[in-house]
Amino acid sequence: MRLWCCLVLLASTTLFALERAWEGDALLGEPFGTCGIDAGDFHATLVHYPFIDSLSPKGAVLYIHGFNDYFFQRSLAEKLDSAGYSFYAIDLHKYGRSYRVGETIGELRDISEYYAELDSSIAVIRDIEGDSVPLVILGHSTGGLIACLYAADRGNGGGLSALVLNSPFLEMNYPWIVRVAGVPLLSLVGAVFPDLPIPRSDNPNYGFSLHRSARGEWDFDTTLKVIGSLPIDFGWLTAIHKGHSRIQQGLQLEVPVLVMHSGCSFKDSEWADEYEHCDGVLNVDHIREYGAHLGENVRFEKIEGGLHDVFLSHEPARDSAYQKMFLFLESRL
């Protein structure tokens, strides 16, 4: 009897703790909630848009943001919710809601650093949604790179029902000689001097194409997602290069993969109208080339007029991206 009472008390305490862990989201407000995720030495934040339909969701979607980013896309959550999906997003450690004073935003030494917080986030999602609800990871840019490697190292994606990649970062957008010679050499330097900074131009044009104060339609915190470029160091470059090398050598993902990208790329230090309808960050040819290395079940969708983040593109490009994503998910789940 005493053992039973102890078990009931423990279960009640655990449920209470889980309930207390969720707070209102200070950035997006109601109905978004946040839950802190402590995984080893790192702190991350899980964001949830509660699914209140009387029917079970078609699936649960976990969104992973990119470099120089955090989750602010209210419309993404609302679109997925209205289509019948329960939505979650993670602000990775040292980004967005998870940033702590004294940290370097976006600092990275190995992509596997993110695995523990993704494991914990998925455990929370499973606790809420149950094991029978299909799980989808949606990754943007560097979040797409992370999602691919995480899936590969967690049973080749066997625990996922689908992987959706929004302009995944699968290669550096540099000239050929820099990519094949310069980056590997600098990566070796990063293994010895990871904290050494790398000078880079502060190109604000992609940020201009997004933010409401310039040419875009969106409002976001420019201290958490800067208009220009975040500084990087050799350690970050080494971690990203290792991730790229693994993908370019080929993964064997068993999970169905959707790769979405713009119809064109554009990169220039001066503003041009191409920044309003092309990918101003990555080379879409690289996305197609190396996206084919992810597995046997990869589908590509070109979003004409799409920006680097296809869901932040101008209409009708973003509507096309949503339509193609939902068609893919309906056919795979």
PDB file of C-alpha atoms in Angstrom, residues 59-323:
ATOM      1  CA  GLY A  59       1.199  14.575 -37.355  1.00  0.00           C
ATOM      2  CA  ALA A  60       3.467  16.550 -35.046  1.00  0.00           C
ATOM      3  CA  VAL A  61       5.968  18.906 -36.683  1.00  0.00           C
ATOM      4  CA  LEU A  62       9.219  19.973 -34.994  1.00  0.00           C
ATOM      5  CA  TYR A  63      10.787  23.036 -36.640  1.00  0.00           C
ATOM      6  CA  ILE A  64      14.559  23.664 -36.468  1.00  0.00           C
ATOM      7  CA  HIS A  65      15.705  27.183 -37.371  1.00  0.00           C
ATOM      8  CA  GLY A  66      18.885  28.160 -39.182  1.00  0.00           C
ATOM      9  CA  PHE A  67      22.048  30.130 -38.389  1.00  0.00           C
ATOM     10  CA  ASN A  68      21.469  33.732 -37.294  1.00  0.00           C
ATOM     11  CA  ASP A  69      17.876  32.821 -36.535  1.00  0.00           C
ATOM     12  CA  TYR A  70      15.256  31.823 -33.994  1.00  0.00           C
ATOM     13  CA  PHE A  71      11.594  30.842 -34.179  1.00  0.00           C
ATOM     14  CA  PHE A  72       9.376  33.853 -34.866  1.00  0.00           C
ATOM     15  CA  GLN A  73       7.225  32.586 -37.771  1.00  0.00           C
ATOM     16  CA  ARG A  74       3.740  32.739 -36.259  1.00  0.00           C
ATOM     17  CA  SER A  75       2.225  32.189 -39.715  1.00  0.00           C
ATOM     18  CA  LEU A  76       4.104  28.877 -40.115  1.00  0.00           C
ATOM     19  CA  ALA A  77       2.594  27.533 -36.904  1.00  0.00           C
ATOM     20  CA  GLU A  78      -0.879  28.778 -37.837  1.00  0.00           C
ATOM     21  CA  LYS A  79      -0.713  27.260 -41.321  1.00  0.00           C
ATOM     22  CA  LEU A  80       0.357  23.865 -40.021  1.00  0.00           C
ATOM     23  CA  ASP A  81      -2.268  23.988 -37.270  1.00  0.00           C
ATOM     24  CA  SER A  82      -5.046  24.840 -39.718  1.00  0.00           C
ATOM     25  CA  ALA A  83      -3.903  21.948 -41.933  1.00  0.00           C
ATOM     26  CA  GLY A  84      -4.264  19.538 -39.011  1.00  0.00           C
ATOM     27  CA  TYR A  85      -0.731  19.327 -37.601  1.00  0.00           C
ATOM     28  CA  SER A  86       0.461  19.933 -34.065  1.00  0.00           C
ATOM     29  CA  PHE A  87       3.353  22.391 -34.179  1.00  0.00           C
ATOM     30  CA  TYR A  88       6.554  22.668 -32.150  1.00  0.00           C
ATOM     31  CA  ALA A  89       9.757  24.635 -32.700  1.00  0.00           C
ATOM     32  CA  ILE A  90      13.093  24.604 -30.915  1.00  0.00           C
ATOM     33  CA  ASP A  91      15.333  27.578 -30.274  1.00  0.00           C
ATOM     34  CA  LEU A  92      18.670  25.778 -30.207  1.00  0.00           C
ATOM     35  CA  HIS A  93      21.196  26.553 -27.497  1.00  0.00           C
ATOM     36  CA  LYS A  94      22.910  29.936 -27.847  1.00  0.00           C
ATOM     37  CA  TYR A  95      20.085  31.197 -30.073  1.00  0.00           C
ATOM     38  CA  GLY A  96      16.909  33.207 -29.554  1.00  0.00           C
ATOM     39  CA  ARG A  97      14.978  32.398 -26.370  1.00  0.00           C
ATOM     40  CA  SER A  98      17.777  30.060 -25.291  1.00  0.00           C
ATOM     41  CA  TYR A  99      20.552  32.655 -25.383  1.00  0.00           C
ATOM     42  CA  ARG A 100      22.189  33.434 -22.051  1.00  0.00           C
ATOM     43  CA  VAL A 101      24.306  36.492 -21.227  1.00  0.00           C
ATOM     44  CA  GLY A 102      27.976  35.791 -21.851  1.00  0.00           C
ATOM     45  CA  GLU A 103      27.376  33.231 -24.587  1.00  0.00           C
ATOM     46  CA  THR A 104      28.412  33.724 -28.217  1.00  0.00           C
ATOM     47  CA  ILE A 105      25.314  33.588 -30.414  1.00  0.00           C
ATOM     48  CA  GLY A 106      25.462  30.626 -32.778  1.00  0.00           C
ATOM     49  CA  GLU A 107      28.762  29.268 -31.437  1.00  0.00           C
ATOM     50  CA  LEU A 108      29.267  25.656 -32.513  1.00  0.00           C
ATOM     51  CA  ARG A 109      31.995  23.030 -32.233  1.00  0.00           C
ATOM     52  CA  ASP A 110      30.176  19.909 -33.459  1.00  0.00           C
ATOM     53  CA  ILE A 111      26.696  19.459 -34.898  1.00  0.00           C
ATOM     54  CA  SER A 112      26.103  16.545 -32.524  1.00  0.00           C
ATOM     55  CA  GLU A 113      25.973  19.167 -29.735  1.00  0.00           C
ATOM     56  CA  TYR A 114      22.325  19.640 -30.709  1.00  0.00           C
ATOM     57  CA  TYR A 115      21.337  15.985 -30.485  1.00  0.00           C
ATOM     58  CA  ALA A 116      20.610  15.854 -26.750  1.00  0.00           C
ATOM     59  CA  GLU A 117      18.222  18.820 -26.868  1.00  0.00           C
ATOM     60  CA  LEU A 118      16.501  17.368 -29.927  1.00  0.00           C
ATOM     61  CA  ASP A 119      16.162  14.022 -28.133  1.00  0.00           C
ATOM     62  CA  SER A 120      14.640  15.784 -25.125  1.00  0.00           C
ATOM     63  CA  SER A 121      12.304  17.851 -27.287  1.00  0.00           C
ATOM     64  CA  ILE A 122      11.047  14.764 -29.104  1.00  0.00           C
ATOM     65  CA  ALA A 123      10.511  13.041 -25.745  1.00  0.00           C
ATOM     66  CA  VAL A 124       8.331  15.960 -24.637  1.00  0.00           C
ATOM     67  CA  ILE A 125       6.408  15.857 -27.933  1.00  0.00           C
ATOM     68  CA  ARG A 126       5.831  12.115 -27.593  1.00  0.00           C
ATOM     69  CA  ASP A 127       4.632  12.617 -24.026  1.00  0.00           C
ATOM     70  CA  ILE A 128       2.033  15.118 -25.257  1.00  0.00           C
ATOM     71  CA  GLU A 129       1.050  13.600 -28.593  1.00  0.00           C
ATOM     72  CA  GLY A 130       1.586   9.895 -27.953  1.00  0.00           C
ATOM     73  CA  ASP A 131       3.691   7.431 -29.910  1.00  0.00           C
ATOM     74  CA  SER A 132       1.137   6.822 -32.669  1.00  0.00           C
ATOM     75  CA  VAL A 133       1.152  10.378 -34.062  1.00  0.00           C
ATOM     76  CA  PRO A 134       3.588  10.664 -37.016  1.00  0.00           C
ATOM     77  CA  LEU A 135       6.605  12.872 -36.306  1.00  0.00           C
ATOM     78  CA  VAL A 136       7.986  15.264 -38.926  1.00  0.00           C
ATOM     79  CA  ILE A 137      11.130  17.370 -38.635  1.00  0.00           C
ATOM     80  CA  LEU A 138      11.098  20.607 -40.629  1.00  0.00           C
ATOM     81  CA  GLY A 139      14.556  22.169 -40.938  1.00  0.00           C
ATOM     82  CA  HIS A 140      15.523  25.498 -42.482  1.00  0.00           C
ATOM     83  CA  SER A 141      19.041  26.195 -43.810  1.00  0.00           C
ATOM     84  CA  THR A 142      21.519  25.135 -41.087  1.00  0.00           C
ATOM     85  CA  GLY A 143      18.520  23.588 -39.341  1.00  0.00           C
ATOM     86  CA  GLY A 144      18.134  21.418 -42.435  1.00  0.00           C
ATOM     87  CA  LEU A 145      21.769  20.310 -42.166  1.00  0.00           C
ATOM     88  CA  ILE A 146      21.261  19.498 -38.489  1.00  0.00           C
ATOM     89  CA  ALA A 147      18.030  17.620 -39.220  1.00  0.00           C
ATOM     90  CA  CYS A 148      19.691  15.405 -41.853  1.00  0.00           C
ATOM     91  CA  LEU A 149      22.627  14.432 -39.652  1.00  0.00           C
ATOM     92  CA  TYR A 150      20.427  13.946 -36.589  1.00  0.00           C
ATOM     93  CA  ALA A 151      18.127  11.645 -38.552  1.00  0.00           C
ATOM     94  CA  ALA A 152      21.124   9.723 -39.933  1.00  0.00           C
ATOM     95  CA  ASP A 153      22.543   9.198 -36.453  1.00  0.00           C
ATOM     96  CA  ARG A 154      19.178   8.195 -35.007  1.00  0.00           C
ATOM     97  CA  GLY A 155      18.491   5.076 -37.046  1.00  0.00           C
ATOM     98  CA  ASN A 156      18.703   6.625 -40.529  1.00  0.00           C
ATOM     99  CA  GLY A 157      15.489   8.487 -39.816  1.00  0.00           C
ATOM    100  CA  GLY A 158      13.653   5.334 -38.779  1.00  0.00           C
ATOM    101  CA  GLY A 159      11.869   7.119 -35.936  1.00  0.00           C
ATOM    102  CA  LEU A 160      10.551   9.850 -38.233  1.00  0.00           C
ATOM    103  CA  SER A 161       7.664   9.775 -40.672  1.00  0.00           C
ATOM    104  CA  ALA A 162       9.016  12.542 -42.923  1.00  0.00           C
ATOM    105  CA  LEU A 163      11.785  15.109 -43.205  1.00  0.00           C
ATOM    106  CA  VAL A 164      11.022  18.501 -44.785  1.00  0.00           C
ATOM    107  CA  LEU A 165      13.991  20.693 -45.730  1.00  0.00           C
ATOM    108  CA  ASN A 166      13.542  24.385 -46.466  1.00  0.00           C
ATOM    109  CA  SER A 167      16.644  25.516 -48.413  1.00  0.00           C
ATOM    110  CA  PRO A 168      19.000  23.208 -46.488  1.00  0.00           C
ATOM    111  CA  PHE A 169      22.602  24.329 -45.983  1.00  0.00           C
ATOM    112  CA  LEU A 170      24.465  21.466 -47.688  1.00  0.00           C
ATOM    113  CA  GLU A 171      27.453  23.393 -49.086  1.00  0.00           C
ATOM    114  CA  MET A 172      29.247  26.714 -48.645  1.00  0.00           C
ATOM    115  CA  ASN A 173      28.228  29.322 -51.195  1.00  0.00           C
ATOM    116  CA  TYR A 174      31.760  30.135 -52.307  1.00  0.00           C
ATOM    117  CA  PRO A 175      33.631  29.820 -55.635  1.00  0.00           C
ATOM    118  CA  TRP A 176      34.748  26.315 -56.563  1.00  0.00           C
ATOM    119  CA  ILE A 177      38.416  26.730 -55.620  1.00  0.00           C
ATOM    120  CA  VAL A 178      37.506  28.082 -52.176  1.00  0.00           C
ATOM    121  CA  ARG A 179      35.115  25.173 -51.551  1.00  0.00           C
ATOM    122  CA  VAL A 180      37.442  22.382 -52.650  1.00  0.00           C
ATOM    123  CA  ALA A 181      40.733  23.784 -51.316  1.00  0.00           C
ATOM    124  CA  GLY A 182      40.251  26.747 -49.005  1.00  0.00           C
ATOM    125  CA  VAL A 183      37.479  25.454 -46.739  1.00  0.00           C
ATOM    126  CA  PRO A 184      39.101  22.043 -46.025  1.00  0.00           C
ATOM    127  CA  LEU A 185      42.380  23.784 -45.187  1.00  0.00           C
ATOM    128  CA  LEU A 186      40.702  26.310 -42.907  1.00  0.00           C
ATOM    129  CA  SER A 187      38.806  23.467 -41.285  1.00  0.00           C
ATOM    130  CA  LEU A 188      42.124  21.934 -40.234  1.00  0.00           C
ATOM    131  CA  VAL A 189      43.086  25.277 -38.702  1.00  0.00           C
ATOM    132  CA  GLY A 190      39.779  25.278 -36.823  1.00  0.00           C
ATOM    133  CA  ALA A 191      40.594  21.951 -35.208  1.00  0.00           C
ATOM    134  CA  VAL A 192      43.614  23.616 -33.554  1.00  0.00           C
ATOM    135  CA  PHE A 193      42.425  27.211 -33.106  1.00  0.00           C
ATOM    136  CA  PRO A 194      38.619  26.992 -32.852  1.00  0.00           C
ATOM    137  CA  ASP A 195      38.175  30.395 -31.182  1.00  0.00           C
ATOM    138  CA  LEU A 196      40.059  32.314 -33.869  1.00  0.00           C
ATOM    139  CA  PRO A 197      37.603  34.682 -35.619  1.00  0.00           C
ATOM    140  CA  ILE A 198      37.110  34.628 -39.390  1.00  0.00           C
ATOM    141  CA  PRO A 199      36.703  38.026 -41.080  1.00  0.00           C
ATOM    142  CA  ARG A 200      33.615  38.225 -43.305  1.00  0.00           C
ATOM    143  CA  SER A 201      31.589  40.891 -45.066  1.00  0.00           C
ATOM    144  CA  ASP A 202      28.476  42.145 -43.298  1.00  0.00           C
ATOM    145  CA  ASN A 203      25.975  41.843 -46.163  1.00  0.00           C
ATOM    146  CA  PRO A 204      22.547  43.073 -44.972  1.00  0.00           C
ATOM    147  CA  ASN A 205      20.601  42.440 -48.185  1.00  0.00           C
ATOM    148  CA  TYR A 206      18.928  39.159 -47.234  1.00  0.00           C
ATOM    149  CA  GLY A 207      17.817  40.774 -43.987  1.00  0.00           C
ATOM    150  CA  PHE A 208      16.477  43.742 -45.975  1.00  0.00           C
ATOM    151  CA  SER A 209      14.422  41.340 -48.110  1.00  0.00           C
ATOM    152  CA  LEU A 210      12.722  39.998 -44.964  1.00  0.00           C
ATOM    153  CA  HIS A 211      12.268  42.753 -42.419  1.00  0.00           C
ATOM    154  CA  ARG A 212       9.256  45.049 -42.449  1.00  0.00           C
ATOM    155  CA  SER A 213      11.457  48.096 -41.894  1.00  0.00           C
ATOM    156  CA  ALA A 214      13.081  47.557 -45.312  1.00  0.00           C
ATOM    157  CA  ARG A 215      11.757  45.480 -48.234  1.00  0.00           C
ATOM    158  CA  GLY A 216      10.126  42.594 -46.394  1.00  0.00           C
ATOM    159  CA  GLU A 217       6.836  41.727 -44.715  1.00  0.00           C
ATOM    160  CA  TRP A 218       8.042  40.321 -41.405  1.00  0.00           C
ATOM    161  CA  ASP A 219       8.764  41.654 -37.964  1.00  0.00           C
ATOM    162  CA  PHE A 220      11.423  39.948 -35.860  1.00  0.00           C
ATOM    163  CA  ASP A 221      13.841  40.856 -33.082  1.00  0.00           C
ATOM    164  CA  THR A 222      16.963  42.129 -34.832  1.00  0.00           C
ATOM    165  CA  THR A 223      19.092  41.421 -31.765  1.00  0.00           C
ATOM    166  CA  LEU A 224      18.213  37.713 -32.069  1.00  0.00           C
ATOM    167  CA  LYS A 225      18.262  37.607 -35.874  1.00  0.00           C
ATOM    168  CA  VAL A 226      20.555  40.382 -37.038  1.00  0.00           C
ATOM    169  CA  ILE A 227      19.968  42.121 -40.350  1.00  0.00           C
ATOM    170  CA  GLY A 228      23.568  41.557 -41.451  1.00  0.00           C
ATOM    171  CA  SER A 229      25.811  38.624 -40.597  1.00  0.00           C
ATOM    172  CA  LEU A 230      26.746  37.011 -37.311  1.00  0.00           C
ATOM    173  CA  PRO A 231      30.482  36.678 -36.679  1.00  0.00           C
ATOM    174  CA  ILE A 232      31.903  33.187 -37.087  1.00  0.00           C
ATOM    175  CA  ASP A 233      35.094  31.498 -35.951  1.00  0.00           C
ATOM    176  CA  PHE A 234      37.226  28.618 -37.186  1.00  0.00           C
ATOM    177  CA  GLY A 235      35.544  26.187 -34.822  1.00  0.00           C
ATOM    178  CA  TRP A 236      32.150  26.898 -36.395  1.00  0.00           C
ATOM    179  CA  LEU A 237      33.616  26.469 -39.882  1.00  0.00           C
ATOM    180  CA  THR A 238      35.159  23.126 -38.922  1.00  0.00           C
ATOM    181  CA  ALA A 239      31.876  21.811 -37.506  1.00  0.00           C
ATOM    182  CA  ILE A 240      29.907  22.857 -40.598  1.00  0.00           C
ATOM    183  CA  HIS A 241      32.528  21.480 -43.006  1.00  0.00           C
ATOM    184  CA  LYS A 242      32.471  18.096 -41.255  1.00  0.00           C
ATOM    185  CA  GLY A 243      28.685  18.042 -41.575  1.00  0.00           C
ATOM    186  CA  HIS A 244      28.815  18.953 -45.242  1.00  0.00           C
ATOM    187  CA  SER A 245      31.434  16.287 -45.919  1.00  0.00           C
ATOM    188  CA  ARG A 246      29.257  13.583 -44.386  1.00  0.00           C
ATOM    189  CA  ILE A 247      26.273  14.533 -46.503  1.00  0.00           C
ATOM    190  CA  GLN A 248      28.281  14.879 -49.686  1.00  0.00           C
ATOM    191  CA  GLN A 249      29.728  11.415 -49.155  1.00  0.00           C
ATOM    192  CA  GLY A 250      26.152  10.169 -48.953  1.00  0.00           C
ATOM    193  CA  LEU A 251      23.654   9.323 -46.244  1.00  0.00           C
ATOM    194  CA  GLN A 252      21.242   6.402 -46.295  1.00  0.00           C
ATOM    195  CA  LEU A 253      18.154   8.048 -44.869  1.00  0.00           C
ATOM    196  CA  GLU A 254      15.172   5.714 -44.939  1.00  0.00           C
ATOM    197  CA  VAL A 255      12.681   8.454 -44.139  1.00  0.00           C
ATOM    198  CA  PRO A 256      10.913  10.269 -47.022  1.00  0.00           C
ATOM    199  CA  VAL A 257      12.587  13.641 -47.627  1.00  0.00           C
ATOM    200  CA  LEU A 258      11.185  16.788 -49.240  1.00  0.00           C
ATOM    201  CA  VAL A 259      13.770  19.360 -50.366  1.00  0.00           C
ATOM    202  CA  MET A 260      12.380  22.795 -51.232  1.00  0.00           C
ATOM    203  CA  HIS A 261      14.410  25.642 -52.680  1.00  0.00           C
ATOM    204  CA  SER A 262      14.100  28.843 -54.675  1.00  0.00           C
ATOM    205  CA  GLY A 263      14.175  28.905 -58.450  1.00  0.00           C
ATOM    206  CA  CYS A 264      17.305  31.087 -58.493  1.00  0.00           C
ATOM    207  CA  SER A 265      20.239  32.322 -56.430  1.00  0.00           C
ATOM    208  CA  PHE A 266      21.672  35.811 -56.194  1.00  0.00           C
ATOM    209  CA  LYS A 267      24.568  37.236 -54.226  1.00  0.00           C
ATOM    210  CA  ASP A 268      25.930  40.758 -54.427  1.00  0.00           C
ATOM    211  CA  SER A 269      27.158  43.354 -51.966  1.00  0.00           C
ATOM    212  CA  GLU A 270      24.736  45.926 -53.395  1.00  0.00           C
ATOM    213  CA  TRP A 271      20.966  45.721 -53.192  1.00  0.00           C
ATOM    214  CA  ALA A 272      19.219  44.461 -56.341  1.00  0.00           C
ATOM    215  CA  ASP A 273      15.649  43.414 -57.086  1.00  0.00           C
ATOM    216  CA  GLU A 274      16.783  39.782 -57.374  1.00  0.00           C
ATOM    217  CA  TYR A 275      16.962  39.703 -53.584  1.00  0.00           C
ATOM    218  CA  GLU A 276      13.151  39.865 -53.574  1.00  0.00           C
ATOM    219  CA  HIS A 277      12.616  36.636 -55.535  1.00  0.00           C
ATOM    220  CA  CYS A 278      15.842  34.560 -55.289  1.00  0.00           C
ATOM    221  CA  ASP A 279      17.835  32.798 -52.590  1.00  0.00           C
ATOM    222  CA  GLY A 280      20.221  35.490 -51.369  1.00  0.00           C
ATOM    223  CA  VAL A 281      22.198  33.135 -49.105  1.00  0.00           C
ATOM    224  CA  LEU A 282      22.801  29.725 -50.723  1.00  0.00           C
ATOM    225  CA  ASN A 283      23.369  28.325 -54.203  1.00  0.00           C
ATOM    226  CA  VAL A 284      20.271  26.362 -55.222  1.00  0.00           C
ATOM    227  CA  ASP A 285      22.358  24.175 -57.565  1.00  0.00           C
ATOM    228  CA  HIS A 286      24.299  22.941 -54.520  1.00  0.00           C
ATOM    229  CA  ILE A 287      21.031  22.169 -52.729  1.00  0.00           C
ATOM    230  CA  ARG A 288      19.843  19.988 -55.606  1.00  0.00           C
ATOM    231  CA  GLU A 289      23.218  18.337 -56.158  1.00  0.00           C
ATOM    232  CA  TYR A 290      23.825  17.302 -52.568  1.00  0.00           C
ATOM    233  CA  GLY A 291      20.200  16.851 -51.621  1.00  0.00           C
ATOM    234  CA  ALA A 292      20.249  13.844 -53.943  1.00  0.00           C
ATOM    235  CA  HIS A 293      22.865  12.277 -51.627  1.00  0.00           C
ATOM    236  CA  LEU A 294      20.505  12.114 -48.647  1.00  0.00           C
ATOM    237  CA  GLY A 295      18.805   8.825 -49.476  1.00  0.00           C
ATOM    238  CA  GLU A 296      16.702   6.878 -51.945  1.00  0.00           C
ATOM    239  CA  ASN A 297      13.418   8.669 -51.248  1.00  0.00           C
ATOM    240  CA  VAL A 298      14.087  12.374 -51.885  1.00  0.00           C
ATOM    241  CA  ARG A 299      11.641  14.677 -53.617  1.00  0.00           C
ATOM    242  CA  PHE A 300      12.634  18.133 -54.886  1.00  0.00           C
ATOM    243  CA  GLU A 301      10.306  21.107 -55.223  1.00  0.00           C
ATOM    244  CA  LYS A 302      11.419  24.360 -56.861  1.00  0.00           C
ATOM    245  CA  ILE A 303       9.609  27.408 -55.458  1.00  0.00           C
ATOM    246  CA  GLU A 304       9.673  30.047 -58.177  1.00  0.00           C
ATOM    247  CA  GLY A 305      10.018  33.481 -56.625  1.00  0.00           C
ATOM    248  CA  GLY A 306      11.086  31.953 -53.325  1.00  0.00           C
ATOM    249  CA  LEU A 307      13.550  33.520 -50.929  1.00  0.00           C
ATOM    250  CA  HIS A 308      16.133  31.619 -48.903  1.00  0.00           C
ATOM    251  CA  ASP A 309      13.386  30.897 -46.376  1.00  0.00           C
ATOM    252  CA  VAL A 310      10.630  29.864 -48.764  1.00  0.00           C
ATOM    253  CA  PHE A 311       7.954  30.378 -46.087  1.00  0.00           C
ATOM    254  CA  LEU A 312       8.990  34.031 -45.742  1.00  0.00           C
ATOM    255  CA  SER A 313       8.753  34.663 -49.485  1.00  0.00           C
ATOM    256  CA  HIS A 314       6.280  37.071 -51.015  1.00  0.00           C
ATOM    257  CA  GLU A 315       2.936  35.725 -52.110  1.00  0.00           C
ATOM    258  CA  PRO A 316       2.224  33.629 -54.154  1.00  0.00           C
ATOM    259  CA  ALA A 317       5.632  31.923 -53.680  1.00  0.00           C
ATOM    260  CA  ARG A 318       5.086  31.122 -50.017  1.00  0.00           C
ATOM    261  CA  ASP A 319       1.579  29.823 -50.762  1.00  0.00           C
ATOM    262  CA  SER A 320       3.127  27.521 -53.356  1.00  0.00           C
ATOM    263  CA  ALA A 321       5.628  26.303 -50.737  1.00  0.00           C
ATOM    264  CA  TYR A 322       2.847  25.519 -48.269  1.00  0.00           C
ATOM    265  CA  GLN A 323       0.789  23.746 -50.905  1.00  0.00           C
TER     266      GLN A 323
END
